[in-house]
CSV table of C-alpha atoms in Angstrom, one decimal:
chain,number,residue,atom,x,y,z
A,16,UNK,CA,109.3,88.8,97.6
A,17,UNK,CA,106.6,88.6,95.0
A,18,UNK,CA,105.1,92.0,94.5
A,19,UNK,CA,101.4,92.6,93.9
A,20,UNK,CA,100.8,94.2,90.5
A,21,UNK,CA,97.6,96.3,91.3
A,22,UNK,CA,97.6,100.0,91.0
A,23,UNK,CA,97.7,101.9,94.3
A,24,UNK,CA,94.6,103.9,95.3
A,25,UNK,CA,94.6,107.7,95.2
A,26,UNK,CA,93.8,108.0,98.9
A,27,UNK,CA,97.0,106.5,100.5
A,28,UNK,CA,97.9,107.9,103.9
A,29,UNK,CA,101.4,107.3,105.2
A,30,UNK,CA,101.1,105.8,108.7
A,31,UNK,CA,104.7,104.7,109.4
A,32,UNK,CA,108.0,103.6,108.1
A,33,UNK,CA,109.9,100.3,108.0
A,34,UNK,CA,113.2,100.4,109.8
A,35,UNK,CA,116.0,97.9,110.5
A,36,UNK,CA,115.7,94.1,110.7
A,37,UNK,CA,114.6,92.5,114.0
A,38,UNK,CA,115.8,89.0,114.8
A,39,UNK,CA,117.0,86.4,112.3
A,40,UNK,CA,113.7,85.4,110.5
A,41,UNK,CA,113.0,88.5,108.3
A,42,UNK,CA,111.1,90.6,110.8
A,43,UNK,CA,111.3,94.4,110.7
A,44,UNK,CA,111.0,97.2,113.2
A,45,UNK,CA,108.4,99.8,112.3
A,46,UNK,CA,108.3,103.5,113.1
A,47,UNK,CA,104.6,104.2,113.7
A,48,UNK,CA,103.0,107.6,113.0
A,49,UNK,CA,99.6,106.6,114.6
A,50,UNK,CA,98.3,107.3,118.1
A,51,UNK,CA,98.5,103.6,119.1
A,52,UNK,CA,101.4,101.4,118.3
A,53,UNK,CA,99.3,98.5,117.1
A,54,UNK,CA,96.9,100.5,114.9
A,55,UNK,CA,98.7,99.3,111.7
A,56,UNK,CA,98.1,95.7,112.7
A,57,UNK,CA,94.4,96.2,112.0
A,58,UNK,CA,95.3,95.9,108.3
A,59,UNK,CA,96.3,92.6,106.8
A,60,UNK,CA,98.2,94.2,103.9
A,61,UNK,CA,100.2,97.4,103.7
A,62,UNK,CA,101.0,99.7,100.7
A,63,UNK,CA,104.8,100.0,100.9
A,64,UNK,CA,106.9,102.6,98.9
A,65,UNK,CA,110.3,100.9,98.7
A,66,UNK,CA,113.4,102.7,97.7
A,67,UNK,CA,114.5,101.6,94.2
A,68,UNK,CA,115.8,98.0,93.8
A,69,UNK,CA,115.8,95.5,90.9
A,70,UNK,CA,112.3,95.1,89.6
A,71,UNK,CA,110.9,98.0,91.6
A,72,UNK,CA,111.0,101.6,90.4
A,73,UNK,CA,111.8,104.3,92.9
A,74,UNK,CA,108.6,105.7,94.4
A,75,UNK,CA,106.4,102.8,93.3
A,76,UNK,CA,103.8,101.6,95.8
A,77,UNK,CA,103.3,97.9,96.2
A,78,UNK,CA,100.7,96.0,98.3
A,79,UNK,CA,102.4,93.6,100.7
A,80,UNK,CA,100.6,91.1,103.0
A,81,UNK,CA,101.6,91.2,106.7
A,82,UNK,CA,102.1,87.7,108.0
A,83,UNK,CA,102.5,88.6,111.7
A,84,UNK,CA,103.0,91.6,113.9
A,85,UNK,CA,103.3,92.5,117.5
A,86,UNK,CA,104.1,95.2,119.9
A,87,UNK,CA,107.5,94.5,121.4
A,88,UNK,CA,108.9,96.7,124.2
A,89,UNK,CA,108.1,100.2,123.0
A,90,UNK,CA,107.8,99.5,119.3
A,91,UNK,CA,106.1,97.5,116.6
A,92,UNK,CA,107.7,94.6,114.8
A,93,UNK,CA,106.3,92.8,111.7
A,94,UNK,CA,106.9,89.9,109.4
A,95,UNK,CA,106.0,90.7,105.8
A,96,UNK,CA,105.2,88.0,103.4
A,97,UNK,CA,108.2,86.6,101.5
A,98,UNK,CA,110.9,87.9,103.9
A,99,UNK,CA,112.8,85.2,105.8
A,100,UNK,CA,116.2,86.6,106.5
A,101,UNK,CA,117.7,89.8,108.0
A,102,UNK,CA,119.4,90.4,104.7
A,103,UNK,CA,116.1,90.4,102.8
A,104,UNK,CA,114.4,92.5,105.5
A,105,UNK,CA,117.3,95.1,105.4
A,106,UNK,CA,116.4,95.8,101.8
A,107,UNK,CA,113.0,97.1,102.9
A,108,UNK,CA,114.3,99.4,105.5
A,109,UNK,CA,113.5,103.1,105.1
A,110,UNK,CA,110.3,102.3,103.2
A,111,UNK,CA,107.1,104.2,103.8
A,112,UNK,CA,104.0,102.3,104.9
A,113,UNK,CA,100.6,103.6,103.9
A,114,UNK,CA,97.0,102.5,104.1
A,115,UNK,CA,94.1,103.5,101.8
A,116,UNK,CA,91.8,106.0,103.6
A,117,UNK,CA,88.9,104.0,102.3
A,118,UNK,CA,90.1,101.0,104.4
A,119,UNK,CA,89.9,102.9,107.7
A,120,UNK,CA,87.3,101.5,110.1
A,121,UNK,CA,84.0,103.2,110.1
A,122,UNK,CA,81.6,102.0,112.8
A,123,UNK,CA,79.7,105.2,113.2
A,124,UNK,CA,80.1,107.9,110.4
A,125,UNK,CA,79.5,110.7,112.9
A,126,UNK,CA,81.8,109.5,115.6
A,127,UNK,CA,84.7,108.4,113.5
A,128,UNK,CA,86.6,111.5,112.5
A,129,UNK,CA,90.3,111.1,112.0
A,130,UNK,CA,92.8,113.9,112.1
A,131,UNK,CA,93.4,113.4,108.4
A,132,UNK,CA,89.7,114.2,107.8
A,133,UNK,CA,90.2,117.6,109.5
A,134,UNK,CA,93.3,118.8,107.5
A,135,UNK,CA,92.2,121.3,104.9
A,136,UNK,CA,88.8,122.1,106.4
A,137,UNK,CA,87.8,125.8,106.7
A,138,UNK,CA,87.3,127.0,110.3
A,139,UNK,CA,84.6,129.6,110.9
A,140,UNK,CA,83.3,131.3,114.0
A,141,UNK,CA,79.7,130.9,115.1
A,142,UNK,CA,79.3,134.5,113.8
A,143,UNK,CA,80.4,133.5,110.3
A,144,UNK,CA,84.0,134.9,110.3
A,145,UNK,CA,86.4,132.7,108.4
A,146,UNK,CA,89.5,132.1,110.6
A,147,UNK,CA,91.5,130.0,108.1
A,148,UNK,CA,92.2,126.4,107.2
A,149,UNK,CA,93.3,123.5,109.4
A,150,UNK,CA,97.0,122.9,108.6
A,151,UNK,CA,97.7,120.3,111.3
A,152,UNK,CA,96.8,119.2,114.8
A,153,UNK,CA,98.6,119.0,118.0
A,154,UNK,CA,98.2,116.5,120.9
A,155,UNK,CA,98.6,118.2,124.2
A,156,UNK,CA,97.6,115.5,126.6
A,157,UNK,CA,94.5,117.4,127.8
A,158,UNK,CA,92.9,117.6,124.3
A,159,UNK,CA,93.8,118.0,120.7
A,160,UNK,CA,94.4,121.4,119.2
A,161,UNK,CA,93.7,122.7,115.7
A,162,UNK,CA,96.5,124.6,114.0
A,163,UNK,CA,94.6,127.1,111.8
A,164,UNK,CA,96.3,129.2,109.2
A,165,UNK,CA,94.5,132.3,107.9
A,166,UNK,CA,95.0,135.9,106.8
A,167,UNK,CA,95.9,136.9,110.4
A,168,UNK,CA,98.5,134.1,110.8
A,169,UNK,CA,98.4,131.0,112.9
A,170,UNK,CA,95.8,130.3,115.6
A,171,UNK,CA,95.7,127.4,118.0
A,172,UNK,CA,92.1,126.4,118.8
A,173,UNK,CA,91.2,123.7,121.2
A,174,UNK,CA,89.4,120.8,119.5
A,175,UNK,CA,87.0,120.3,122.4
A,176,UNK,CA,83.8,121.7,123.9
A,177,UNK,CA,82.9,124.4,124.6
A,178,UNK,CA,84.9,125.8,121.7
A,179,UNK,CA,84.0,123.1,119.1
A,180,UNK,CA,80.5,123.5,117.8
A,181,UNK,CA,80.2,121.6,114.6
A,182,UNK,CA,82.4,119.5,112.3
A,183,UNK,CA,80.9,119.0,108.8
A,184,UNK,CA,83.3,117.0,106.7
A,185,UNK,CA,80.9,117.0,103.8
A,186,UNK,CA,80.8,120.8,103.7
A,187,UNK,CA,84.5,120.9,104.6
A,188,UNK,CA,84.1,123.3,107.5
A,189,UNK,CA,84.4,123.4,111.3
A,190,UNK,CA,82.3,125.9,113.4
A,191,UNK,CA,84.0,127.1,116.6
A,192,UNK,CA,83.0,129.5,119.4
A,193,UNK,CA,86.2,131.5,119.1
A,194,UNK,CA,87.0,135.1,118.5
A,195,UNK,CA,90.3,136.5,117.2
A,196,UNK,CA,92.3,138.3,119.9
A,197,UNK,CA,94.9,140.9,118.7
């Protein structure tokens, strides 16, 4: 496989991992970290961090075009450019797959807020009390939940109305109608 010699962007977000070969033509199974299995197929090339091998240093990110991909059964399978046998594909197993944050779709700046945009934002009550910083999010089925870590420990705050009042990614804060309960 010919590797692309451009430098990776600073805003890479790991969105999956290549696993074992699939079939006899160089396809790979992909472990997907996104909400939808086919989300990675929105991108024609992936940044891949391959374990060390001849010509590639360990930890080095390389840009690899995706020739084909499809959802198969309950997973994602892809054909990367330059791979044509299971033996070649096997060498790429356990590699991280990332996409530049700048390449994420943006149809409406206000409406398109991704989980990654919320991590690290300060959470404040409508009364101005700082509750902490968003550490992660949980998907509960009913709605998403902010995991907020602050001086009083961890709080789980529903990411939905009536609790969510404002998300300002520019100011790096979220305003919620939430009071600390001891």
